[in-house]
Short mmCIF file of C-alpha atoms in Angstrom, two decimals:
data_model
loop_
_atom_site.label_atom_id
_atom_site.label_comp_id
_atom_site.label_asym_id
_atom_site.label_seq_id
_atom_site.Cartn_x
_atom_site.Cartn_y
_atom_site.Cartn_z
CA UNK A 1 0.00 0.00 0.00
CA UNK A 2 1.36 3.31 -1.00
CA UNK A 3 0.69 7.02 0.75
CA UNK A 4 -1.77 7.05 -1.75
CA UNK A 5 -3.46 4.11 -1.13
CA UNK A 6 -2.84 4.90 2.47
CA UNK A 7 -4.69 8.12 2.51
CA UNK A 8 -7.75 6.92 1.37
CA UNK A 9 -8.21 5.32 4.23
CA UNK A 10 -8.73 8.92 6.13
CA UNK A 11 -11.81 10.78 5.84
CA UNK A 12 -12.17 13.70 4.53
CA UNK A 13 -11.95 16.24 7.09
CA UNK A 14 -9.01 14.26 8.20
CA UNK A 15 -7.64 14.75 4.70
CA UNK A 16 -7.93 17.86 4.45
CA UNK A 17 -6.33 18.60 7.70
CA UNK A 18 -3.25 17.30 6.87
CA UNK A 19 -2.78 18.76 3.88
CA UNK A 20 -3.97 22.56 4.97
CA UNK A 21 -2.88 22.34 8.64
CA UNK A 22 0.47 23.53 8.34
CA UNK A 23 -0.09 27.12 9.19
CA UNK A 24 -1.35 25.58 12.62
CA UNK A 25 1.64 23.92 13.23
CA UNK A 26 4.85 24.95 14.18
CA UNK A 27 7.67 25.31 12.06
CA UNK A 28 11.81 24.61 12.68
CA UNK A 29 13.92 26.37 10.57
CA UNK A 30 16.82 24.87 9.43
CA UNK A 31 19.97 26.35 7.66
CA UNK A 32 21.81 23.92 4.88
CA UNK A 33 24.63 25.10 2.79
CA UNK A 34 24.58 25.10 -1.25
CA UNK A 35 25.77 20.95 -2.41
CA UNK A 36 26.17 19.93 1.08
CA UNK A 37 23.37 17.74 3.24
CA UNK A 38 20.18 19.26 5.02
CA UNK A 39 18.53 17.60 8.20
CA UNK A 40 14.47 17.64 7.90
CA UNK A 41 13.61 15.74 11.40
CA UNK A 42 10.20 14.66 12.02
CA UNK A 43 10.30 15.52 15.52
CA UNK A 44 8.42 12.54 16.84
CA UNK A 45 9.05 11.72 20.07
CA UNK A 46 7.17 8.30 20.29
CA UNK A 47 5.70 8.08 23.53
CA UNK A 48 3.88 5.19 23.51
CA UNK A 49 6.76 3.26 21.53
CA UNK A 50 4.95 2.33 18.62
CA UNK A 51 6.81 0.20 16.25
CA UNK A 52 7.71 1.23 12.75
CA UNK A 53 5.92 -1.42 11.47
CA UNK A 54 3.09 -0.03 12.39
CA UNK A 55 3.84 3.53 10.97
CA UNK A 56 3.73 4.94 7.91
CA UNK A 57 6.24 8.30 7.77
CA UNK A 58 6.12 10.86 4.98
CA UNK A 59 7.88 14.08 3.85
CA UNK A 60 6.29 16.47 1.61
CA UNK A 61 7.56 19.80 0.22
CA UNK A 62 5.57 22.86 -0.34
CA UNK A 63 4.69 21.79 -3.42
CA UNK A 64 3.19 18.87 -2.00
CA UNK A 65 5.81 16.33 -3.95
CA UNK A 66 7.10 13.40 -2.07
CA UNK A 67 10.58 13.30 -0.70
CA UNK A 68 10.46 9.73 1.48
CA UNK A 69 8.16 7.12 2.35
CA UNK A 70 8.23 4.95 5.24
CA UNK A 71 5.66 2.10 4.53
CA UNK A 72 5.38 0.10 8.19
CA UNK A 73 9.08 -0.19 8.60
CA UNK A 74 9.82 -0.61 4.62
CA UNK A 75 11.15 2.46 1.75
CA UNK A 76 8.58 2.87 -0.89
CA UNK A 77 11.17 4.34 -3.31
CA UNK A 78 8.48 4.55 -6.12
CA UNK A 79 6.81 7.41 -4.48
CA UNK A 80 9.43 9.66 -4.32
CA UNK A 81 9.10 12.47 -6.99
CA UNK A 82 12.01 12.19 -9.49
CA UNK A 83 13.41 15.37 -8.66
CA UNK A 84 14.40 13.79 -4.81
CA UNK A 85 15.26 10.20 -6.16
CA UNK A 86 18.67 8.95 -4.96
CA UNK A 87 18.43 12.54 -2.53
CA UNK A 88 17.23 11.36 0.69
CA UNK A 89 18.77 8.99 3.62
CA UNK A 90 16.28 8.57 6.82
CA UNK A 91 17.96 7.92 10.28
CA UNK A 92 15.52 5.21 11.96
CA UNK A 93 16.71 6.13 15.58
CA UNK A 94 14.98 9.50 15.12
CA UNK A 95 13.07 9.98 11.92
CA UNK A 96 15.38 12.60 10.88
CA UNK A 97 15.15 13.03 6.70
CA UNK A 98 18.73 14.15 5.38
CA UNK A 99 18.55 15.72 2.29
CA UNK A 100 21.54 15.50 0.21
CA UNK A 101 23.26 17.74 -2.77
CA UNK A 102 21.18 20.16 -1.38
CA UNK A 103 20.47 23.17 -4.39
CA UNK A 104 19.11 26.62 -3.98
CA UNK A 105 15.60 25.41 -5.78
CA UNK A 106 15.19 22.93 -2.50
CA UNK A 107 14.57 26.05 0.07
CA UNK A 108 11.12 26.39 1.61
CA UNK A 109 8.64 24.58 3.51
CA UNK A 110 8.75 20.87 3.68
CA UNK A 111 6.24 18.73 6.22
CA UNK A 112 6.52 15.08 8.37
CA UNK A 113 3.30 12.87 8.83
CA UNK A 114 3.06 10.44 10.94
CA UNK A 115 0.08 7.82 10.55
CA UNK A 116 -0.56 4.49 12.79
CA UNK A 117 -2.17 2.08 11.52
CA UNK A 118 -4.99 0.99 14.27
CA UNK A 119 -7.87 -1.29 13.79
CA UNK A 120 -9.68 0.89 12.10
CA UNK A 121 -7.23 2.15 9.52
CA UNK A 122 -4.53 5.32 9.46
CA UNK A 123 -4.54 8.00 11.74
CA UNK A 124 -2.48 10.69 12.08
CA UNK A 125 -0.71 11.30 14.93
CA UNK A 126 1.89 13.61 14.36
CA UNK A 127 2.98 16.46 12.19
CA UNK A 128 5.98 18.72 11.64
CA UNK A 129 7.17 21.55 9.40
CA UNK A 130 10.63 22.60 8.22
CA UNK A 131 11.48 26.11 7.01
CA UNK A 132 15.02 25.09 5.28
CA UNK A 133 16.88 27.75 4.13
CA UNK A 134 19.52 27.54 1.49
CA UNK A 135 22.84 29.20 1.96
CA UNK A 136 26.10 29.76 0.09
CA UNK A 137 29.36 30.99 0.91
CA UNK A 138 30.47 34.15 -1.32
CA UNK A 139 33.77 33.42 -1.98
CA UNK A 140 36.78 36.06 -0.03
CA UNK A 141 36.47 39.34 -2.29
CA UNK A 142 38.83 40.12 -4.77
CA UNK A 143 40.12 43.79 -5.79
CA UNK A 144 41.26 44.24 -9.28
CA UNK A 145 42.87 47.64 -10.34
CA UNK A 146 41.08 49.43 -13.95
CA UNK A 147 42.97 52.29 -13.95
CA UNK A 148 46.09 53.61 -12.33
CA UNK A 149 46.10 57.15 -10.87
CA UNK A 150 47.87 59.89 -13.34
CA UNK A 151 50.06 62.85 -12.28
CA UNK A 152 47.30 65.18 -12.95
CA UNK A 153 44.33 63.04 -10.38
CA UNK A 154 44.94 61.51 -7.04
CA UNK A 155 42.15 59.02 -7.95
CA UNK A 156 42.37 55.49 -8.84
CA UNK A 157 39.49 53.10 -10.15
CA UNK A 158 39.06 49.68 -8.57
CA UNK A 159 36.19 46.69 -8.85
CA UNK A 160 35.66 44.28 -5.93
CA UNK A 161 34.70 41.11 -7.26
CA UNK A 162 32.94 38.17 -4.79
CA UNK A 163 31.11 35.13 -6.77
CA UNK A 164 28.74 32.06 -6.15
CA UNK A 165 26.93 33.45 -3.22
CA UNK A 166 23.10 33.41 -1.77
CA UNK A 167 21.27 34.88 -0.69
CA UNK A 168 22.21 38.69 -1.69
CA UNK A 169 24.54 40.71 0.16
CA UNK A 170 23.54 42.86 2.42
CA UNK A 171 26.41 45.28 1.05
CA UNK A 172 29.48 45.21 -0.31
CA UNK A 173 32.13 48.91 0.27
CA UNK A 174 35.39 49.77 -0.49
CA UNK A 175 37.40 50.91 2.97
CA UNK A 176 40.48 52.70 3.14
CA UNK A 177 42.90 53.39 5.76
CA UNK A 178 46.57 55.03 5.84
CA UNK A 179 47.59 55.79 9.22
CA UNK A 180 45.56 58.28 11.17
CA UNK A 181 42.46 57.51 9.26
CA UNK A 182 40.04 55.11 8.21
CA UNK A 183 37.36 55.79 5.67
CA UNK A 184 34.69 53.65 4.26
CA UNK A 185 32.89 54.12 0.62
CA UNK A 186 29.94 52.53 0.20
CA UNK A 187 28.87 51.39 -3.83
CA UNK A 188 26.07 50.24 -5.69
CA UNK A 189 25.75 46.77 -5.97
CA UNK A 190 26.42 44.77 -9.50
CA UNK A 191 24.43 41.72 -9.17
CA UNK A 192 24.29 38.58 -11.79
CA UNK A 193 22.20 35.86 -11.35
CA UNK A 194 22.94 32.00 -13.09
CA UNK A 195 20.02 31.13 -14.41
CA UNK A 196 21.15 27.33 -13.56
CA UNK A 197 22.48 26.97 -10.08
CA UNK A 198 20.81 30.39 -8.99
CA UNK A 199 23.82 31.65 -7.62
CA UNK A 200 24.88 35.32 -7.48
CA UNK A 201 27.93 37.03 -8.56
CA UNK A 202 28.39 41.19 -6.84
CA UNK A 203 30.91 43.27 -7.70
CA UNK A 204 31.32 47.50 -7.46
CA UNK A 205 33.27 49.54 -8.86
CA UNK A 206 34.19 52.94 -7.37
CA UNK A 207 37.17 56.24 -8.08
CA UNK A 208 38.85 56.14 -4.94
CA UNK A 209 40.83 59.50 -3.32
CA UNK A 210 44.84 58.40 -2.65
CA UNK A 211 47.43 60.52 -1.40
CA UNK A 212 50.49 60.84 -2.68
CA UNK A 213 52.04 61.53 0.63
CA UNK A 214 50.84 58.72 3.00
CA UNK A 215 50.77 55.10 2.63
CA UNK A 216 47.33 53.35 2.07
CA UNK A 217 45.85 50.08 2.12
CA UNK A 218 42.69 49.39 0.34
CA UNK A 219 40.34 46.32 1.36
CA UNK A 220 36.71 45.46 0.03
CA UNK A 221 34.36 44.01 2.41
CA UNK A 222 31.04 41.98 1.71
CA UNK A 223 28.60 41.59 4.06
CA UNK A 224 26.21 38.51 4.30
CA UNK A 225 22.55 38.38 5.04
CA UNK A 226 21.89 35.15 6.83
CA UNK A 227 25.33 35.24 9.16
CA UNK A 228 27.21 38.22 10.59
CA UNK A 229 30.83 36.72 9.38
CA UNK A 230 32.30 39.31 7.11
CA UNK A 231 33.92 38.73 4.32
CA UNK A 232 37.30 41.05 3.96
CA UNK A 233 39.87 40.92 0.62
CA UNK A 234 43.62 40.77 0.97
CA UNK A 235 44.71 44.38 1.42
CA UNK A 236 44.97 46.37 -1.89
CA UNK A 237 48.44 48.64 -0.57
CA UNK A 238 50.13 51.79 -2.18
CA UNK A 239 53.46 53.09 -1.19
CA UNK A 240 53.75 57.01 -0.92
CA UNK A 241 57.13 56.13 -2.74
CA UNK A 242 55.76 55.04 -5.66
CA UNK A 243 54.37 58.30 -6.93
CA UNK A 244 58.44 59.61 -6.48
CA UNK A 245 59.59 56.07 -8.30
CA UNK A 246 56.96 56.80 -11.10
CA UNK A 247 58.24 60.79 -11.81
CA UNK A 248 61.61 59.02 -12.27
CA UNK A 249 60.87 57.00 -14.45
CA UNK A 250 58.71 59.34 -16.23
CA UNK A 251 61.98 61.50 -16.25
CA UNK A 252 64.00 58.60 -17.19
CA UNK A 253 61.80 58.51 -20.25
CA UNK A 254 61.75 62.02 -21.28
CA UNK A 255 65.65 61.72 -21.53
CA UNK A 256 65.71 58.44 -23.36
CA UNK A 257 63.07 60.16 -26.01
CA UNK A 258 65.78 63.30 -26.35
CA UNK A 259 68.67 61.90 -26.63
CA UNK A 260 69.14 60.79 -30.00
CA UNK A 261 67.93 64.44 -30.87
CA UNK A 262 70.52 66.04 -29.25
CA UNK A 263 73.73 63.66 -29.92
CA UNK A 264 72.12 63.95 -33.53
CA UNK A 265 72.79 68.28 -32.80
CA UNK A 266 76.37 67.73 -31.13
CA UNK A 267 77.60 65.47 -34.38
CA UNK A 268 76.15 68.17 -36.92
CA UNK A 269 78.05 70.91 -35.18
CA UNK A 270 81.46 68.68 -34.40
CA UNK A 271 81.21 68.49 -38.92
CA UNK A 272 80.67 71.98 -39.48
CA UNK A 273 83.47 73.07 -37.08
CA UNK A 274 85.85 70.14 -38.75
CA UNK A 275 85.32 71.36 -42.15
CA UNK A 276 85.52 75.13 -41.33
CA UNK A 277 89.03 73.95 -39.95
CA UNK A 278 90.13 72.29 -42.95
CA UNK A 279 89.69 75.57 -45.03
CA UNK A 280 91.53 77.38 -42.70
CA UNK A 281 94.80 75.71 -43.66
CA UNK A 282 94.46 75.38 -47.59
CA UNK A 283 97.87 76.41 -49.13
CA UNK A 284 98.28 79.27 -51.43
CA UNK A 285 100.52 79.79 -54.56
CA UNK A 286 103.78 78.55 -53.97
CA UNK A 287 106.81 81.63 -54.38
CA UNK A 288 109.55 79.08 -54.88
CA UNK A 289 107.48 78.15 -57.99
CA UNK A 290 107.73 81.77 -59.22
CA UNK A 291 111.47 81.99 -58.54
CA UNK A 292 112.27 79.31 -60.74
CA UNK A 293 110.53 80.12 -63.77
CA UNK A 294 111.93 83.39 -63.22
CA UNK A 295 115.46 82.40 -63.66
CA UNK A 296 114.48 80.43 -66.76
CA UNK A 297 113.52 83.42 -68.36
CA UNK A 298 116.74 84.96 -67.82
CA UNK A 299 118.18 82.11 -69.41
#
């Protein structure tokens, strides 16, 4: 006999009041974490030490699909809605349903019956919701540098990345600190859903004030909704020397550029003072030349 065939041995009111009387019951909330296992117990304390053979145990979810069935001591695997097959492990001891590979879709209500079967059919004798929630761990921030500052703004532009989270962040800011000061900037949000696993991916971006004169370190922080750990990056730091190291090489560079101009002006000059030389010292008519055809003359 399945839950089906089992619940048609209720009457109606009965019926009815275990599938609608869940807002008269009271719920545990649970917390499981994104691919890991969830607990679901039933809560049933057993008082008058029934045996499981004479019980049948159920879990439901909100959308009324079946999750486990507990048949008078014996798994009815071919209730269980495909989309929990393979999913679910019961402990015995204390009808606690462990749900496992747990995904963000599986948050929300979920509900334990317990029926005995007496002489004159199933009645229920127990009933117990679960709230579970869903969580998963952002991973540690990242800061990655768009733009560095230039010699005519002390700005620089950063992004703080954090993936593969739920639910949303509270907030996610930028804070910097140098010595004598700490200063926090808070950002708008950039927030991606996967349409798949329903995970979120934040990031900001933000044009940040640095000094040139100080030393300053730059961390992002993200904070979580369902626990109060924050998450912190590795410090982003900038040495005050850098701007100096950055001029010199910036100087460095202006020389480099000049210099084949000017060794190119020294060489032109060196010729034209060479050649002026040389015309300097070109000989003139020779007067021993003169004296000889002189005498010839005479002869």
């Amino acid at each position: 006999m399945s839950i089906c065939d089992s619940t048609m041995e209720l009457s109606g009111p009965l019926l009815v009041m275990i599938l609608f009387f869940s807002g008269a019951v009271s719920t545990i909330k649970h917390l499981a974490y994104f691919n890991e296992t969830g607990d679901l117990p039933c809560h049933f304390t057993n008082p008058q030490n029934i045996s499981l053979d004479e019980l049948v145990v159920f879990w439901q979810d909100h959308g009324n699909r079946v999750l486990f069935e507990l048949y008078k001591g014996k798994e009815k695997p071919e209730n269980v809605h495909p989309m929990y097959k393979g999913r679910t492990s019961l402990d015995q001891d204390n009808l606690t349903l462990r749900l496992h590979n747990v995904q963000i879709k599986d948050r929300g209500l979920y509900q334990c019956y317990v029926h005995h079967q007496g002489p004159n059919g199933l009645v229920s004798i127990h009933q117990k919701s679960n709230n579970l929630f869903v969580l998963a761990n952002f991973s540690q921030p990242e800061i990655i540098l768009i733009s560095n500052r230039t010699e005519n703004s002390d700005n620089i532009n950063l992004t703080c990345l954090s993936t593969k989270g739920y639910p949303e962040p509270k907030k996610m800011s930028f804070v910097l600190k140098t010595e004598n000061s700490t200063t926090e900037y808070d950002a708008v949000m950039n927030i991606f859903q996967d349409n798949i696993t329903e995970l979120y991916n934040i990031s900001v971006s933000l044009s940040l004030p640095v000094s040139h004169e100080a030393n300053v370190s730059i961390f992002c922080d993200l904070q979580p909704k369902l626990t109060q750990i924050q998450l912190r990056s590795q410090p982003y730091n900038i040495d005050a020397k850098s701007h100096n190291t950055r001029q010199l090489f910036t100087d460095h560079g202006i020389l480099i550029t000049t210099l084949p101009v000017l060794v190119s002006v020294v060489c032109v000059t060196v010729f034209s003072l060479i050649v002026k030389k040389r015309k300097k010292k070109k000989p003139g008519p020779s007067h021993e030349c003169e004296v000889i055809e002189t005498e010839g003359e005479e002869k």
